[in-house]
PDB file of C-alpha atoms in Angstrom:
ATOM      1  CA  MET A   1     -19.751  -2.722  10.777  1.00 78.00           C
ATOM      2  CA  SER A   2     -17.343  -5.368   9.506  1.00 90.00           C
ATOM      3  CA  THR A   3     -16.951  -7.268   6.248  1.00 95.00           C
ATOM      4  CA  GLU A   4     -15.863 -10.892   6.355  1.00 96.00           C
ATOM      5  CA  ILE A   5     -12.613 -11.996   4.723  1.00 97.00           C
ATOM      6  CA  GLN A   6     -12.221 -15.753   4.374  1.00 97.00           C
ATOM      7  CA  VAL A   7      -8.713 -16.903   5.240  1.00 98.00           C
ATOM      8  CA  ARG A   8      -6.804 -20.178   5.094  1.00 98.00           C
ATOM      9  CA  ARG A   9      -3.664 -20.528   7.177  1.00 98.00           C
ATOM     10  CA  LEU A  10      -0.628 -22.194   5.585  1.00 98.00           C
ATOM     11  CA  PRO A  11       1.645 -24.472   7.661  1.00 98.00           C
ATOM     12  CA  HIS A  12       4.331 -21.785   8.125  1.00 98.00           C
ATOM     13  CA  GLY A  13       1.643 -19.407   9.451  1.00 98.00           C
ATOM     14  CA  GLU A  14       0.522 -21.762  12.242  1.00 98.00           C
ATOM     15  CA  GLY A  15       0.568 -20.185  15.686  1.00 98.00           C
ATOM     16  CA  LEU A  16       0.511 -16.587  14.454  1.00 98.00           C
ATOM     17  CA  PRO A  17      -2.517 -14.379  15.101  1.00 97.00           C
ATOM     18  CA  LEU A  18      -4.724 -13.387  12.176  1.00 98.00           C
ATOM     19  CA  PRO A  19      -4.434  -9.779  10.957  1.00 97.00           C
ATOM     20  CA  ALA A  20      -6.056  -7.455  13.463  1.00 95.00           C
ATOM     21  CA  TYR A  21      -6.696  -3.782  14.124  1.00 95.00           C
ATOM     22  CA  ALA A  22      -4.395  -2.423  16.849  1.00 93.00           C
ATOM     23  CA  THR A  23      -6.981   0.107  18.055  1.00 94.00           C
ATOM     24  CA  GLN A  24     -10.727   0.686  17.755  1.00 93.00           C
ATOM     25  CA  GLY A  25     -10.217   3.507  15.240  1.00 95.00           C
ATOM     26  CA  ALA A  26      -7.441   1.936  13.147  1.00 96.00           C
ATOM     27  CA  ALA A  27      -8.028   1.747   9.383  1.00 96.00           C
ATOM     28  CA  GLY A  28      -5.340  -0.888   8.770  1.00 97.00           C
ATOM     29  CA  MET A  29      -4.874  -4.393  10.108  1.00 97.00           C
ATOM     30  CA  ASP A  30      -1.357  -5.450  11.022  1.00 97.00           C
ATOM     31  CA  LEU A  31       0.211  -8.146   8.838  1.00 98.00           C
ATOM     32  CA  LEU A  32       2.755 -10.428  10.504  1.00 98.00           C
ATOM     33  CA  ALA A  33       5.886 -12.039   9.101  1.00 98.00           C
ATOM     34  CA  ALA A  34       5.566 -15.833   8.875  1.00 98.00           C
ATOM     35  CA  VAL A  35       9.301 -16.510   8.619  1.00 98.00           C
ATOM     36  CA  HIS A  36      10.832 -19.497  10.439  1.00 96.00           C
ATOM     37  CA  GLU A  37      14.294 -17.962  10.748  1.00 97.00           C
ATOM     38  CA  PRO A  38      15.136 -14.260  11.098  1.00 98.00           C
ATOM     39  CA  LEU A  39      15.577 -12.514   7.764  1.00 97.00           C
ATOM     40  CA  THR A  40      18.230  -9.788   7.659  1.00 98.00           C
ATOM     41  CA  LEU A  41      17.840  -7.041   5.063  1.00 98.00           C
ATOM     42  CA  ALA A  42      21.010  -5.123   4.253  1.00 98.00           C
ATOM     43  CA  PRO A  43      20.626  -1.441   3.355  1.00 98.00           C
ATOM     44  CA  GLY A  44      19.144  -1.249  -0.143  1.00 98.00           C
ATOM     45  CA  ALA A  45      18.002  -4.894  -0.094  1.00 98.00           C
ATOM     46  CA  ARG A  46      14.451  -6.068  -0.572  1.00 97.00           C
ATOM     47  CA  ALA A  47      12.665  -9.329   0.169  1.00 97.00           C
ATOM     48  CA  LEU A  48       9.323 -11.009  -0.315  1.00 98.00           C
ATOM     49  CA  VAL A  49       8.068 -11.688   3.206  1.00 98.00           C
ATOM     50  CA  PRO A  50       5.412 -14.398   3.644  1.00 98.00           C
ATOM     51  CA  THR A  51       2.390 -13.979   5.918  1.00 98.00           C
ATOM     52  CA  GLY A  52       1.304 -17.623   5.874  1.00 98.00           C
ATOM     53  CA  LEU A  53      -2.205 -16.627   4.760  1.00 98.00           C
ATOM     54  CA  VAL A  54      -4.331 -17.242   1.665  1.00 98.00           C
ATOM     55  CA  LEU A  55      -7.410 -15.001   1.318  1.00 97.00           C
ATOM     56  CA  ALA A  56     -10.768 -14.874  -0.406  1.00 98.00           C
ATOM     57  CA  LEU A  57     -11.833 -11.234  -0.489  1.00 98.00           C
ATOM     58  CA  PRO A  58     -15.502 -10.334  -0.807  1.00 97.00           C
ATOM     59  CA  PRO A  59     -16.702  -9.362  -4.296  1.00 97.00           C
ATOM     60  CA  GLY A  60     -16.147  -5.700  -5.123  1.00 97.00           C
ATOM     61  CA  HIS A  61     -13.206  -5.272  -2.711  1.00 98.00           C
ATOM     62  CA  GLU A  62      -9.417  -5.079  -2.773  1.00 98.00           C
ATOM     63  CA  LEU A  63      -6.900  -5.350   0.038  1.00 98.00           C
ATOM     64  CA  GLN A  64      -4.431  -2.442   0.002  1.00 98.00           C
ATOM     65  CA  ILE A  65      -1.026  -3.293   1.485  1.00 98.00           C
ATOM     66  CA  ARG A  66       0.664  -0.274   3.050  1.00 98.00           C
ATOM     67  CA  PRO A  67       3.856   0.397   5.019  1.00 97.00           C
ATOM     68  CA  ARG A  68       3.898   0.873   8.766  1.00 96.00           C
ATOM     69  CA  SER A  69       4.879   4.450   9.556  1.00 95.00           C
ATOM     70  CA  GLY A  70       6.977   3.529  12.607  1.00 96.00           C
ATOM     71  CA  LEU A  71       9.141   1.102  10.615  1.00 97.00           C
ATOM     72  CA  ALA A  72       9.572   3.701   7.877  1.00 96.00           C
ATOM     73  CA  LEU A  73      10.536   6.489  10.280  1.00 97.00           C
ATOM     74  CA  ARG A  74      12.777   4.550  12.656  1.00 97.00           C
ATOM     75  CA  HIS A  75      14.398   2.056  10.272  1.00 97.00           C
ATOM     76  CA  GLY A  76      13.705   3.128   6.662  1.00 97.00           C
ATOM     77  CA  ILE A  77      11.607   0.012   6.028  1.00 98.00           C
ATOM     78  CA  VAL A  78       9.216   0.739   3.156  1.00 98.00           C
ATOM     79  CA  LEU A  79       7.084  -1.128   0.641  1.00 97.00           C
ATOM     80  CA  PRO A  80       8.361  -0.244  -2.848  1.00 96.00           C
ATOM     81  CA  ASN A  81       5.021  -0.896  -4.560  1.00 93.00           C
ATOM     82  CA  SER A  82       2.955   0.909  -1.960  1.00 93.00           C
ATOM     83  CA  PRO A  83       0.119   0.670  -1.811  1.00 95.00           C
ATOM     84  CA  GLY A  84       0.137  -2.875  -3.077  1.00 95.00           C
ATOM     85  CA  THR A  85      -3.171  -4.289  -4.283  1.00 97.00           C
ATOM     86  CA  VAL A  86      -4.545  -7.756  -3.625  1.00 97.00           C
ATOM     87  CA  ASP A  87      -7.373  -8.382  -6.095  1.00 97.00           C
ATOM     88  CA  GLU A  88     -10.530 -10.205  -5.065  1.00 97.00           C
ATOM     89  CA  ASP A  89      -9.752 -13.147  -7.355  1.00 97.00           C
ATOM     90  CA  TYR A  90      -6.154 -13.718  -6.136  1.00 97.00           C
ATOM     91  CA  ARG A  91      -5.765 -17.004  -4.254  1.00 97.00           C
ATOM     92  CA  GLY A  92      -2.015 -17.249  -3.689  1.00 97.00           C
ATOM     93  CA  GLU A  93      -0.228 -16.569  -0.422  1.00 98.00           C
ATOM     94  CA  LEU A  94      -0.369 -12.996   0.808  1.00 98.00           C
ATOM     95  CA  GLN A  95       3.246 -11.811   0.730  1.00 98.00           C
ATOM     96  CA  VAL A  96       4.745  -8.368   1.235  1.00 98.00           C
ATOM     97  CA  ILE A  97       7.635  -6.810  -0.716  1.00 98.00           C
ATOM     98  CA  VAL A  98       9.780  -5.055   1.896  1.00 98.00           C
ATOM     99  CA  LEU A  99      12.677  -2.693   1.098  1.00 98.00           C
ATOM    100  CA  ASN A 100      15.324  -1.482   3.503  1.00 98.00           C
ATOM    101  CA  ALA A 101      15.831   2.157   2.510  1.00 98.00           C
ATOM    102  CA  GLY A 102      17.658   2.773   5.779  1.00 97.00           C
ATOM    103  CA  SER A 103      21.383   2.969   6.462  1.00 97.00           C
ATOM    104  CA  GLU A 104      21.649  -0.106   8.713  1.00 98.00           C
ATOM    105  CA  ALA A 105      20.763  -3.783   8.371  1.00 98.00           C
ATOM    106  CA  PHE A 106      17.257  -4.647   9.584  1.00 98.00           C
ATOM    107  CA  GLU A 107      16.139  -8.004  10.973  1.00 98.00           C
ATOM    108  CA  ILE A 108      12.634  -9.351  10.302  1.00 98.00           C
ATOM    109  CA  THR A 109      11.591 -11.959  12.849  1.00 98.00           C
ATOM    110  CA  ARG A 110       8.655 -14.339  13.111  1.00 98.00           C
ATOM    111  CA  GLY A 111       5.458 -12.534  14.134  1.00 98.00           C
ATOM    112  CA  MET A 112       6.871  -9.047  13.491  1.00 98.00           C
ATOM    113  CA  ARG A 113       4.324  -6.514  12.215  1.00 97.00           C
ATOM    114  CA  ILE A 114       5.698  -5.779   8.748  1.00 98.00           C
ATOM    115  CA  ALA A 115       2.856  -3.965   6.981  1.00 98.00           C
ATOM    116  CA  GLN A 116      -0.787  -3.055   7.281  1.00 97.00           C
ATOM    117  CA  ALA A 117      -3.757  -4.043   5.167  1.00 98.00           C
ATOM    118  CA  VAL A 118      -6.779  -1.871   4.405  1.00 98.00           C
ATOM    119  CA  LEU A 119      -9.920  -3.446   2.935  1.00 98.00           C
ATOM    120  CA  ALA A 120     -11.384  -1.062   0.358  1.00 97.00           C
ATOM    121  CA  PRO A 121     -14.311  -1.099  -2.056  1.00 97.00           C
ATOM    122  CA  VAL A 122     -13.465  -1.087  -5.755  1.00 97.00           C
ATOM    123  CA  THR A 123     -15.307   1.025  -8.294  1.00 96.00           C
ATOM    124  CA  ARG A 124     -15.029  -0.412 -11.786  1.00 94.00           C
ATOM    125  CA  ALA A 125     -14.481   2.118 -14.574  1.00 95.00           C
ATOM    126  CA  ALA A 126     -16.161   2.204 -17.966  1.00 96.00           C
ATOM    127  CA  TRP A 127     -14.100   4.160 -20.517  1.00 96.00           C
ATOM    128  CA  ARG A 128     -15.931   6.375 -22.997  1.00 96.00           C
ATOM    129  CA  GLU A 129     -13.914   8.020 -25.729  1.00 96.00           C
ATOM    130  CA  VAL A 130     -14.960  11.596 -26.571  1.00 96.00           C
ATOM    131  CA  ALA A 131     -13.736  14.224 -29.034  1.00 95.00           C
ATOM    132  CA  VAL A 132     -13.584  17.092 -26.490  1.00 93.00           C
ATOM    133  CA  LEU A 133     -13.205  17.224 -22.709  1.00 92.00           C
ATOM    134  CA  GLU A 134     -14.646  19.842 -20.371  1.00 92.00           C
ATOM    135  CA  GLU A 135     -12.183  22.700 -19.718  1.00 90.00           C
ATOM    136  CA  THR A 136     -10.763  23.323 -16.226  1.00 86.00           C
ATOM    137  CA  THR A 137      -8.668  26.127 -14.741  1.00 83.00           C
ATOM    138  CA  ARG A 138      -5.730  23.736 -14.333  1.00 78.00           C
ATOM    139  CA  ALA A 139      -5.949  22.535 -17.938  1.00 76.00           C
ATOM    140  CA  ALA A 140      -2.885  20.444 -18.917  1.00 77.00           C
ATOM    141  CA  GLY A 141      -0.665  21.617 -16.050  1.00 73.00           C
ATOM    142  CA  GLY A 142       1.444  18.665 -14.886  1.00 74.00           C
ATOM    143  CA  PHE A 143       3.377  17.787 -11.751  1.00 72.00           C
ATOM    144  CA  GLY A 144       3.721  20.826  -9.495  1.00 72.00           C
ATOM    145  CA  SER A 145       1.685  23.044 -11.805  1.00 70.00           C
ATOM    146  CA  THR A 146      -0.594  24.189  -8.993  1.00 70.00           C
ATOM    147  CA  GLY A 147       2.455  25.707  -7.274  1.00 67.00           C
ATOM    148  CA  LEU A 148       3.464  25.833  -3.645  1.00 63.00           C
ATOM    149  CA  GLY A 149       2.410  29.351  -2.673  1.00 59.00           C
ATOM    150  CA  PRO A 150      -1.054  30.586  -1.688  1.00 62.00           C
ATOM    151  CA  LEU A 151      -3.628  30.899  -4.456  1.00 56.00           C
ATOM    152  CA  SER A 152      -3.344  34.690  -4.359  1.00 56.00           C
ATOM    153  CA  GLU A 153       0.294  34.421  -5.521  1.00 57.00           C
ATOM    154  CA  ARG A 154      -0.524  32.335  -8.602  1.00 53.00           C
ATOM    155  CA  ASP A 155      -1.107  33.631 -12.087  1.00 55.00           C
ATOM    156  CA  ALA A 156      -4.324  33.045 -14.029  1.00 55.00           C
ATOM    157  CA  GLY A 157      -3.047  29.666 -15.226  1.00 55.00           C
ATOM    158  CA  GLY A 158      -2.664  28.431 -11.643  1.00 54.00           C
ATOM    159  CA  HIS A 159       1.135  28.696 -11.722  1.00 53.00           C
ATOM    160  CA  ASP A 160       3.346  30.064  -8.993  1.00 54.00           C
ATOM    161  CA  PRO A 161       5.036  33.152 -10.552  1.00 55.00           C
ATOM    162  CA  GLY A 162       8.359  32.096  -8.966  1.00 54.00           C
ATOM    163  CA  VAL A 163       8.380  28.844 -10.932  1.00 53.00           C
ATOM    164  CA  VAL A 164       9.418  28.710 -14.576  1.00 53.00           C
ATOM    165  CA  VAL A 165       7.154  26.328 -16.481  1.00 51.00           C
ATOM    166  CA  GLU A 166       8.500  24.995 -19.757  1.00 55.00           C
ATOM    167  CA  ARG A 167       6.110  23.488 -22.222  1.00 53.00           C
ATOM    168  CA  GLY A 168       7.323  21.401 -25.082  1.00 52.00           C
TER     169      GLY A 168
END
């Protein structure tokens, strides 16, 4: 089953393929760089890379922009706001913030697969203020409070006995 995304190609995106799934089972569609000249990112540098596409997402959906694992592993190319969200009512050009977290300069060329996009349904929340919330075994434990060891090694509060938890 597929859901239609309306797309308009901008002049600098002419000649590039539309986003596509690389395999039958892929969750993400590859997004391509619509740069005219190669763009070199020094280590630590970031850039806004155009795709040459303007989208109209179907109601009740978002487009999640995610890094490509191969670029991250081999070159340290990541998306600093990952996953990025394109809202259904956004009508500007789809662009990707790319960061070179690697140790060497990286060149982005026209048509290079720079990110992937996942179409996802959006559930809208309705906030309801209450005086008391249901208790859980985790309670107010924060980051790392569930510990790293097996459950059998945790105390009654869900904490790893080898970890000192300070509460303030």
